[in-house]
Tab-separated table of C-alpha atoms and ligand atoms in Angstrom:
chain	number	residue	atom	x	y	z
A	1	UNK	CA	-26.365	13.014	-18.300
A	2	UNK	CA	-27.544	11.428	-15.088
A	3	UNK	CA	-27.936	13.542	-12.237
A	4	UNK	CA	-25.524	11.216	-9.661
A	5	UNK	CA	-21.995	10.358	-11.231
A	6	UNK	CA	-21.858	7.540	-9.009
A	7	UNK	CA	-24.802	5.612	-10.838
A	8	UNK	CA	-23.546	6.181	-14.529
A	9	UNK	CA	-20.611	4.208	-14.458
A	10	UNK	CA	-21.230	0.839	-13.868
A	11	UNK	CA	-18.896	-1.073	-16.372
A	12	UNK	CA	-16.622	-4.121	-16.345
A	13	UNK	CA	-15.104	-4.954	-12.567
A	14	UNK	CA	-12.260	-2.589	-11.456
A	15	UNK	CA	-10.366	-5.458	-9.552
A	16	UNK	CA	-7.776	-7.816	-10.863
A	17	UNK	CA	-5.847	-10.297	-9.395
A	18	UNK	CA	-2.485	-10.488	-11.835
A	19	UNK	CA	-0.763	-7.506	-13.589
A	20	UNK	CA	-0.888	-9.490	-16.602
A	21	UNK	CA	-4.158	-9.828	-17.190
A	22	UNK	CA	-4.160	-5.937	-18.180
A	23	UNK	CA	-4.242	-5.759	-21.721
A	24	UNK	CA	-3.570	-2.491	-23.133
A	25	UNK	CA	-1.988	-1.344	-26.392
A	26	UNK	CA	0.550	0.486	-24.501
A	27	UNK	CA	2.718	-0.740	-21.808
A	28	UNK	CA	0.988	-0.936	-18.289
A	29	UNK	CA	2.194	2.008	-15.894
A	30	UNK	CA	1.991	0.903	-12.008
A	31	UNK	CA	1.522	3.264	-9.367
A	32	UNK	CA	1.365	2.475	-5.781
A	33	UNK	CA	1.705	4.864	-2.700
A	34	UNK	CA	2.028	4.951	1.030
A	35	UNK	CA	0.877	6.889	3.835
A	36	UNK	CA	4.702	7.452	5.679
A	37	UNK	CA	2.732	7.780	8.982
A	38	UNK	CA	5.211	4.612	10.417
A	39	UNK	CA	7.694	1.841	9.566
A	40	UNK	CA	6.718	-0.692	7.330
A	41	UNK	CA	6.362	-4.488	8.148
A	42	UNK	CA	5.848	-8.043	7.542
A	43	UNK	CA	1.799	-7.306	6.360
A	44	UNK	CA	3.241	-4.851	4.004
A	45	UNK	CA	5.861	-7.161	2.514
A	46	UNK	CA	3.668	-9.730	1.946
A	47	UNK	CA	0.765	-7.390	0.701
A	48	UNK	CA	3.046	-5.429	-1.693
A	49	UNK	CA	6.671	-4.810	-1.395
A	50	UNK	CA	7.362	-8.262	-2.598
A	51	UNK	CA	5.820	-7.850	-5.663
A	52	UNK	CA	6.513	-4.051	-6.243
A	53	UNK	CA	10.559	-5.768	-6.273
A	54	UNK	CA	8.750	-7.665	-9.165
A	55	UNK	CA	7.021	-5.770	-11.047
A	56	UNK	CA	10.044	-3.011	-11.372
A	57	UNK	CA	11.265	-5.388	-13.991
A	58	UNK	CA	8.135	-6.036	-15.905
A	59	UNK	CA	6.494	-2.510	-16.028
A	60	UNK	CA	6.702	0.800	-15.296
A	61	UNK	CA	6.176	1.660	-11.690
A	62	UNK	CA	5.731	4.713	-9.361
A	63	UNK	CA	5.964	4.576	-6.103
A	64	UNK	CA	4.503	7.429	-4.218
A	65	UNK	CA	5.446	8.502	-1.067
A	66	UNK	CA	1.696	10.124	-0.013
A	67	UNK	CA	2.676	13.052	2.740
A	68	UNK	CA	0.141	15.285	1.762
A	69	UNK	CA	-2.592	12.483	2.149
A	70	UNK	CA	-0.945	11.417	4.916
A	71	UNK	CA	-1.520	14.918	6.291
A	72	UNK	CA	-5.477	14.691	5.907
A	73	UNK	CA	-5.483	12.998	9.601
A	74	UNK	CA	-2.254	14.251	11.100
A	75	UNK	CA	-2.279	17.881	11.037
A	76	UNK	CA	-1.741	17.935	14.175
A	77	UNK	CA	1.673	15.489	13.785
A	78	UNK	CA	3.492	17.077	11.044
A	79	UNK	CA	7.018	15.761	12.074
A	80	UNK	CA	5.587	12.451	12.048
A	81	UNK	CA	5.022	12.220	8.702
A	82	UNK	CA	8.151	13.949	7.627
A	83	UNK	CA	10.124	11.645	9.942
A	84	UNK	CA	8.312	8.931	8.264
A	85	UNK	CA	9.416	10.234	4.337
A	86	UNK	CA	12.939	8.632	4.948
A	87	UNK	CA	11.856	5.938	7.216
A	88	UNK	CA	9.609	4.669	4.666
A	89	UNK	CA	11.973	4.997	1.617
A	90	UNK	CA	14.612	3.174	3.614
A	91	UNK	CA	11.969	0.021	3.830
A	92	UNK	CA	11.785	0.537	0.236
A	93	UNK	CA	15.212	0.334	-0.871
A	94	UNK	CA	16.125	-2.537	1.911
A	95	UNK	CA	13.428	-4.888	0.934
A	96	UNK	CA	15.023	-4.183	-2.976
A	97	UNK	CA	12.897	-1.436	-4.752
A	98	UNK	CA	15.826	-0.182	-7.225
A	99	UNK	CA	15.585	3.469	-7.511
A	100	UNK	CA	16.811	2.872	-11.255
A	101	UNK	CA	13.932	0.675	-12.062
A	102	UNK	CA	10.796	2.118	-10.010
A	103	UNK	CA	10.681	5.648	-9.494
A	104	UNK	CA	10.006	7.135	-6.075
A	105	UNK	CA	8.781	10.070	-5.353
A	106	UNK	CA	7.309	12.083	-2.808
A	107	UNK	CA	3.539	13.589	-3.309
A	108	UNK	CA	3.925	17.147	-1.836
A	109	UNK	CA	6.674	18.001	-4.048
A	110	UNK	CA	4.485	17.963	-7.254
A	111	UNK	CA	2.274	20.535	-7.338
A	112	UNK	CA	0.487	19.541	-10.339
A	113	UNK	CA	-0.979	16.511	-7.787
A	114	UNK	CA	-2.486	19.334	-5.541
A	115	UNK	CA	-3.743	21.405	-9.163
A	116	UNK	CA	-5.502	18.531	-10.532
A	117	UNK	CA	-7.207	17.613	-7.052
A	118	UNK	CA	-8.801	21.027	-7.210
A	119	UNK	CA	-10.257	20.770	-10.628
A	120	UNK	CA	-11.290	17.248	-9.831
A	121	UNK	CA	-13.050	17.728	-6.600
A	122	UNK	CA	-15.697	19.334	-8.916
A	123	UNK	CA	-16.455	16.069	-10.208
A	124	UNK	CA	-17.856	14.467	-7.028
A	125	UNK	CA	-20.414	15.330	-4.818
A	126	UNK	CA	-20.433	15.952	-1.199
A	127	UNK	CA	-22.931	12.958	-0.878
A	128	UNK	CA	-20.817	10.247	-3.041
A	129	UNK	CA	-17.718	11.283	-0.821
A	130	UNK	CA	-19.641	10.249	2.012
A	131	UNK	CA	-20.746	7.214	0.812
A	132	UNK	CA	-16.927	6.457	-0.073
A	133	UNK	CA	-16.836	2.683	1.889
A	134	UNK	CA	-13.257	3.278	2.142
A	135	UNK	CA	-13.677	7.040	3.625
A	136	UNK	CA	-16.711	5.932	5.641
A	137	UNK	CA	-14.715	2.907	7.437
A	138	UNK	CA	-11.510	5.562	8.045
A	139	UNK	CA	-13.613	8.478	9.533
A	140	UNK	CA	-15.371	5.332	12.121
A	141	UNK	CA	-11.364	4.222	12.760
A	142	UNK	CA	-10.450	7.787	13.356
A	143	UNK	CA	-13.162	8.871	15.509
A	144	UNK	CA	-14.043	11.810	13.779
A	145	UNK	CA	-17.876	11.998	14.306
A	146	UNK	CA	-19.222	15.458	12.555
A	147	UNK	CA	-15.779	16.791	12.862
A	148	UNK	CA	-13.808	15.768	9.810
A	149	UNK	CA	-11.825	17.633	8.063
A	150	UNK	CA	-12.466	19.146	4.603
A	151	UNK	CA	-9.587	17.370	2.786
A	152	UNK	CA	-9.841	14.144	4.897
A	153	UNK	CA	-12.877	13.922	3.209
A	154	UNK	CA	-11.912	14.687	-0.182
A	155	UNK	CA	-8.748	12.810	0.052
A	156	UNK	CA	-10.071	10.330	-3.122
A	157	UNK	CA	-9.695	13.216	-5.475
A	158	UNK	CA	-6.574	13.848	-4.223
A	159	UNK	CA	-5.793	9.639	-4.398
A	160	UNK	CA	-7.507	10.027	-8.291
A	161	UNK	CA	-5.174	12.594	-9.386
A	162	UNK	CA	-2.237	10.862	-7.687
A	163	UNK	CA	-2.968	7.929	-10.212
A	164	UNK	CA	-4.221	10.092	-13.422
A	165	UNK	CA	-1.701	12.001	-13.101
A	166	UNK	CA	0.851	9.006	-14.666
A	167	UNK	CA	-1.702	7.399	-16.666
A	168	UNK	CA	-1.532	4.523	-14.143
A	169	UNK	CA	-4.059	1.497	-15.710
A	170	UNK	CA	-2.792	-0.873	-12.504
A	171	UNK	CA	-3.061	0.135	-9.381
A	172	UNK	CA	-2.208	-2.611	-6.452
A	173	UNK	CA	-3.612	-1.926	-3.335
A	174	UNK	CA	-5.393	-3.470	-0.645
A	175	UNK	CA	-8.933	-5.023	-0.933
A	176	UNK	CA	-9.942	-2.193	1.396
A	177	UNK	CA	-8.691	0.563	-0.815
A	178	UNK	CA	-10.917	-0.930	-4.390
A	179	UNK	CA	-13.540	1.612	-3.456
A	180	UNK	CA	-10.884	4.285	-3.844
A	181	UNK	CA	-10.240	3.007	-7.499
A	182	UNK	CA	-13.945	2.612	-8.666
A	183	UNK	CA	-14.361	6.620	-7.523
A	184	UNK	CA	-11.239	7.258	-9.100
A	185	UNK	CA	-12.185	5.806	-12.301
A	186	UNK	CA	-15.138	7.538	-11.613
A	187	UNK	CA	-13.991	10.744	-12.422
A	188	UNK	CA	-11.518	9.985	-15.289
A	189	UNK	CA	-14.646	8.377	-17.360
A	190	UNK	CA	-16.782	12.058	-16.552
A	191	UNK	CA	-13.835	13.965	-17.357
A	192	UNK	CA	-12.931	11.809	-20.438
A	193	UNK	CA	-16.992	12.349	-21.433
A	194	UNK	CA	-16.313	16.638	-20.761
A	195	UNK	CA	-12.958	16.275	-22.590
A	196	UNK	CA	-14.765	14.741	-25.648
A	197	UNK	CA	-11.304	12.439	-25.937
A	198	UNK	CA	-9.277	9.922	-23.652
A	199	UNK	CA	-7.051	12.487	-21.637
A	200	UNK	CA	-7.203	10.468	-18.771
A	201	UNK	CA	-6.456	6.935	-18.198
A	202	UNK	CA	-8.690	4.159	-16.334
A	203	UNK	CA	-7.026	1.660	-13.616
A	204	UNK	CA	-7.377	-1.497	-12.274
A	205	UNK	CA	-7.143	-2.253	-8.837
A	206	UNK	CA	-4.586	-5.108	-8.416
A	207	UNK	CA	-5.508	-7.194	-5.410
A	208	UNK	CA	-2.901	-9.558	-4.146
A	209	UNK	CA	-4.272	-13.367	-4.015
A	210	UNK	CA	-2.260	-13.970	-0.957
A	211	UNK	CA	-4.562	-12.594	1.821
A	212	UNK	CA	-4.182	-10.250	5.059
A	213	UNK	CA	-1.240	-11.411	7.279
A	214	UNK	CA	-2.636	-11.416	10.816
A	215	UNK	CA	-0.831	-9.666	13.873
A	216	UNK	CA	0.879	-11.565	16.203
A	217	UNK	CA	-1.621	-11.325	18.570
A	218	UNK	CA	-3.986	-13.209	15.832
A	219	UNK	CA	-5.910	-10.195	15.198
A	220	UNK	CA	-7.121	-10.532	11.313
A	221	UNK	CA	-4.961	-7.434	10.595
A	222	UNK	CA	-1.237	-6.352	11.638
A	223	UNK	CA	-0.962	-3.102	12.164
A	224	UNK	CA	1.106	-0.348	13.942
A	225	UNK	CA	-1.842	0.891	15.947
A	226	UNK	CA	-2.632	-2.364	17.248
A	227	UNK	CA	1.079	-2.772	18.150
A	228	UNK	CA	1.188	-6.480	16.948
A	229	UNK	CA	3.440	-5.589	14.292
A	230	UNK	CA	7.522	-7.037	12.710
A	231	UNK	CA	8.997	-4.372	11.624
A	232	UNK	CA	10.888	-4.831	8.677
A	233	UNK	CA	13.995	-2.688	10.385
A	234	UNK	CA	13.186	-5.262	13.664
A	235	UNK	CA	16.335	-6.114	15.427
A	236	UNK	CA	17.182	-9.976	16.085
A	237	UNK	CA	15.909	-9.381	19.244
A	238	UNK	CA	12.991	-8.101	18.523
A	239	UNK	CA	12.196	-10.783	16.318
A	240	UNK	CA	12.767	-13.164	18.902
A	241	UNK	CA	10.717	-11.481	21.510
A	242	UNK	CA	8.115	-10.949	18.668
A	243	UNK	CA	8.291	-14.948	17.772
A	244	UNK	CA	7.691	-15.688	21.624
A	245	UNK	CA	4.163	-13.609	21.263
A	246	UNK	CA	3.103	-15.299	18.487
A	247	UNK	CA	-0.724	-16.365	18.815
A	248	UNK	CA	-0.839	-20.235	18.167
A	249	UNK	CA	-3.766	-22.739	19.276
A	250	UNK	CA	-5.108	-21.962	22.225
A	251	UNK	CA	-6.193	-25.328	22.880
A	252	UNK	CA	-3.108	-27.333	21.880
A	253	UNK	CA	-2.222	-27.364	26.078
A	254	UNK	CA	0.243	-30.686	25.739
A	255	UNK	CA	2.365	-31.542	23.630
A	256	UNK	CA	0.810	-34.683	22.245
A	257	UNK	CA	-2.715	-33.414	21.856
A	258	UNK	CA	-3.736	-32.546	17.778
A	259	UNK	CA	-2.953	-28.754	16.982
A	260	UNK	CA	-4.958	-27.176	14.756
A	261	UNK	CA	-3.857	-24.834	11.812
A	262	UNK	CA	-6.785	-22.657	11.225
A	263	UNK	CA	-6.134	-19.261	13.073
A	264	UNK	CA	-2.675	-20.098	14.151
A	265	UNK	CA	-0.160	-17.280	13.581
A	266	UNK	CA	2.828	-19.347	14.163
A	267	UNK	CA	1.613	-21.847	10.796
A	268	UNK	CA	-0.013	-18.445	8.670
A	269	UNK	CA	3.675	-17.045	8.932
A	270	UNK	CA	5.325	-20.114	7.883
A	271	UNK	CA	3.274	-20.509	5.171
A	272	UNK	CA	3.893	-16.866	3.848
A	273	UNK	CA	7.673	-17.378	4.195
A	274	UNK	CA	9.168	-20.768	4.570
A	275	UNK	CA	10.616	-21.882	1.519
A	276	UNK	CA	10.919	-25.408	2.505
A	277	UNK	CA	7.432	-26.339	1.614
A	278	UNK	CA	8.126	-30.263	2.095
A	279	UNK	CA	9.385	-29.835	5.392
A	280	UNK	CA	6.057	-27.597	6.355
A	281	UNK	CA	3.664	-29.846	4.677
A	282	UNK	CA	5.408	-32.414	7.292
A	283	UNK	CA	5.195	-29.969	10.366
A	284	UNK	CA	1.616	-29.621	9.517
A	285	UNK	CA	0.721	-33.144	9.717
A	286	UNK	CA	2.978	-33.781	12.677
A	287	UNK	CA	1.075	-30.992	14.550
A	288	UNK	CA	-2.542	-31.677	13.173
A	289	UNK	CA	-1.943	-35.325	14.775
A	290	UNK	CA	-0.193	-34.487	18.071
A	291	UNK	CA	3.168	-35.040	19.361
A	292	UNK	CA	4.516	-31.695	17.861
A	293	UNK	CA	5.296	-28.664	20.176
A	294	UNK	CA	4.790	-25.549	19.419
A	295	UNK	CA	8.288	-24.464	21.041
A	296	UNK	CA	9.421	-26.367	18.213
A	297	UNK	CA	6.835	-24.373	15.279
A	298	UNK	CA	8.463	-21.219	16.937
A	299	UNK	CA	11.806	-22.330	16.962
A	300	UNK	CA	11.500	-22.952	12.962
A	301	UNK	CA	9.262	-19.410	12.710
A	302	UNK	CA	12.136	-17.922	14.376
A	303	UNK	CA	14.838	-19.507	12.127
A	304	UNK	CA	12.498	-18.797	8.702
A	305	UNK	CA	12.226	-14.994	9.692
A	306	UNK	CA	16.116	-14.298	11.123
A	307	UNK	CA	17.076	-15.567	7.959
A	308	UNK	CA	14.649	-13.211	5.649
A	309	UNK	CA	15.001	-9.920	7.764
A	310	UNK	CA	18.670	-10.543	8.644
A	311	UNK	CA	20.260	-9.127	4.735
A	312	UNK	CA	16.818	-6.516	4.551
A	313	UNK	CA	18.011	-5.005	7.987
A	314	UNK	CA	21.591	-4.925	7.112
A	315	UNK	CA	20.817	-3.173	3.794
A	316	UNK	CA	19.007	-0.618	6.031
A	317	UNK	CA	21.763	0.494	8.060
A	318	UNK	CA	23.751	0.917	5.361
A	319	UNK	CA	21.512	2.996	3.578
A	320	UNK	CA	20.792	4.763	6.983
A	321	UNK	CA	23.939	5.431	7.179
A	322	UNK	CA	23.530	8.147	4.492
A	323	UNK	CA	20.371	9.983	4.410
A	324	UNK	CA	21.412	12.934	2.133
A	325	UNK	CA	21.989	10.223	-0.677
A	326	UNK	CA	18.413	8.369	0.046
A	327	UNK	CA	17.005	11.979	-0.013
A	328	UNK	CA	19.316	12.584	-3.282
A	329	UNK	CA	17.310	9.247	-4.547
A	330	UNK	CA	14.465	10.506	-3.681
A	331	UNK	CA	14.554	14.045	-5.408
A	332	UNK	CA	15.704	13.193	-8.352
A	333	UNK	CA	12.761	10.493	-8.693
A	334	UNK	CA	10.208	13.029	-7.763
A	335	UNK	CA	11.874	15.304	-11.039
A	336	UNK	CA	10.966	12.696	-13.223
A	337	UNK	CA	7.929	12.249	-11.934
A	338	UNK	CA	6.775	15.977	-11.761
A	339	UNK	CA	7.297	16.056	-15.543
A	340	UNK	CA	5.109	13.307	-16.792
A	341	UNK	CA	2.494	14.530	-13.878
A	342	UNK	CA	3.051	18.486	-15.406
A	343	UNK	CA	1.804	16.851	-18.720
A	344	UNK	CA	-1.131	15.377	-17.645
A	345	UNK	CA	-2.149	18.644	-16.041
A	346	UNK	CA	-1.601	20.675	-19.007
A	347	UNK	CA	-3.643	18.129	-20.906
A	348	UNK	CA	-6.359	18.209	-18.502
A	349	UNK	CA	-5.912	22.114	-18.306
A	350	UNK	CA	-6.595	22.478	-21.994
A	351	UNK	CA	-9.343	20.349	-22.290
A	352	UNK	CA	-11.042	22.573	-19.540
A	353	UNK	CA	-10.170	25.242	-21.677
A	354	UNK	CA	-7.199	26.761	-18.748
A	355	UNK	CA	-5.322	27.943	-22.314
A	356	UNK	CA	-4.745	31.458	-22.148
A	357	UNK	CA	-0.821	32.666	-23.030
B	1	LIG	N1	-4.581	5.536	0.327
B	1	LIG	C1	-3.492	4.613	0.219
B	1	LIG	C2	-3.397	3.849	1.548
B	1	LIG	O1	-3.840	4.349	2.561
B	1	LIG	C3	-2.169	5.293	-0.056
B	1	LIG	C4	-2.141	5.985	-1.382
B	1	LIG	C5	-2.028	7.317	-1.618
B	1	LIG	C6	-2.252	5.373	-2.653
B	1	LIG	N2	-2.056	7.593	-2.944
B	1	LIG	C7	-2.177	6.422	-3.609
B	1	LIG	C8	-2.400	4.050	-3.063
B	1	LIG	C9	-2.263	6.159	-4.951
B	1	LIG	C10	-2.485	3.796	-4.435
B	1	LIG	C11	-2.420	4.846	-5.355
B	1	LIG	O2	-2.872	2.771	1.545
């Protein structure tokens, strides 16, 4: 065997675009998760909610709420990630994850996720950790310098047993989190080699076609930090305020000179969630010649997104309304999950010979 498990493995590419292209002689299992560090918006509906409310009818899908990962950088704000448990799953069930369908569940409450971390975190080196693009980018972000923590770093052998632990073979996630799934797949193909036999299952990282949504503020990413964000829980007025900010061309000064489209928030939203494609197509040209205002882009952006968060905020108040039943939802989605992930750690314990009684 090679001495560096990160230079053995260099098969067919670990990124797809569609869950169909996934051909496997049993059903596809999807698994996605969250870090509940803060409420979800419009760059995570786009991104993934939209087609998690999908894929619940085509395969079958966890959906994991990651607390204990989201712990590896926020020891020191517990309560903000337990806050964030309901807050999250309340974004789940408004934008139409069915509880019936997609099972939710919540990572610390599975033990076996924190057992099979431990056995796989002898399966990576120190040195390919580090060299973890994914890791490397976060500990830059977070500031950590020489002081990171233990687990922060380990965190993708916590992120590999959250998939192997369901046999997930599709995992969509962000194009920043693919190095996450080659590692992952990583170790299942060296523990599948020590095994002498398939215990574990390899993924696919499903990358959505539709790229990044930009903040408001035009910024290539939205994001809570950056505060450019719309919440999916945003009040109308919010939204409105939120519409006003919207980053547009900066040199469109008059009304009749030629917009432009590249860069310009105002369009990249309307093109993520205006249904009336015609009309757009026509907005476009209007704007790309001159003659079009952009009080009048906003006034449409502000209609387009009213209308789509108006019946997703209503549904969460209601569900807000009763938490003990979204935590009831929640428990009893984690059950089912702890037993298929209590399998896969008594496989994995018996092929590392962990047999004794
Ligand atoms: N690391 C992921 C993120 O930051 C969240 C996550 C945790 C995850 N466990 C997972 C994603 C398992 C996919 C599969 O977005």
């Amino acid at each position: 065997m090679s001495q560096d498990p990160s230079q053995q493995d260099s098969s067919e590419s670990a990124v797809i675009t569609s869950a169909d292209a996934v051909k496997s002689a049993t059903p596809a299992v999807i698994l996605t998760g969250d870090r509940p560090t803060g409420p979800l918006h419009l760059g995570h509906f786009v991104g993934s909610l939209r087609s998690r409310v999908e894929y619940q009818h085509q395969y079958k899908q966890y959906i994991m709420l990651a607390d204990s990962q989201a712990l590896t950088d926020n020891m020191d704000d517990t309560n903000k990630v337990h806050r964030n448990v309901v807050e999250v799953a309340l974004d789940y069930l408004a934008v139409g994850i069915d509880p019936s369908k997609s099972t939710i569940l919540i990572q610390s409450q599975i033990p076996e996720l924190a057992e099979l971390t431990f056995y796989y975190l002898n399966m990576v080196t120190v040195a390919r950790l580090e060299r973890n693009p994914t890791v490397k980018a976060e500990i830059v972000l977070r500031g950590f310098e020489r002081d990171i923590p233990a687990g922060f770093l380990t965190y993708p052998a916590s992120q590999a047993a959250d998939i192997s632990a369901f046999k997930a073979s599709i995992v969509p996630v962000g194009e920043d989190q693919i190095p996450m799934i080659e590692q992952t797949n990583e170790i299942v193909r060296r523990f599948n080699r020590l095994a002498g036999k398939d215990v574990l299952v390899e993924c696919k990282a499903l990358v959505p076609e539709i790229g990044r949504l930009p903040g408001i503020d035009g910024k290539a990413k939205m994001s809570k930090s950056l505060g450019n964000t719309i919440n999916l829980g945003a009040s109308a007025d919010e939204i409105t305020a939120a519409v006003k900010k919207v980053y547009t061309d900066p040199l469109h000064l008059r009304v009749q000179d030629p917009g432009h489209l590249e860069g310009n928030v105002a369009f990249i939203y309307l093109d993520a969630f205006d249904t009336d494609k015609a009309a757009l197509e026509e907005m476009k040209a209007h704007y790309t010649r001159g003659g079009l205002g952009d009080s009048i882009v906003k006034k449409r952006l502000e209609a387009v997104l009213q209308e789509m968060l108006g019946p997703i905020r209503a549904r969460r108040e209601e569900y807000a309304k009763d938490k003990g039943y979204v935590m009831q939802l929640l428990k009893e989605g984690t059950m089912r999950a702890r037993e298929v992930a209590a399998k896969t750690a008594d496989e994995v314990k018996a092929a590392l010979g962990l047999t004794y009684f």
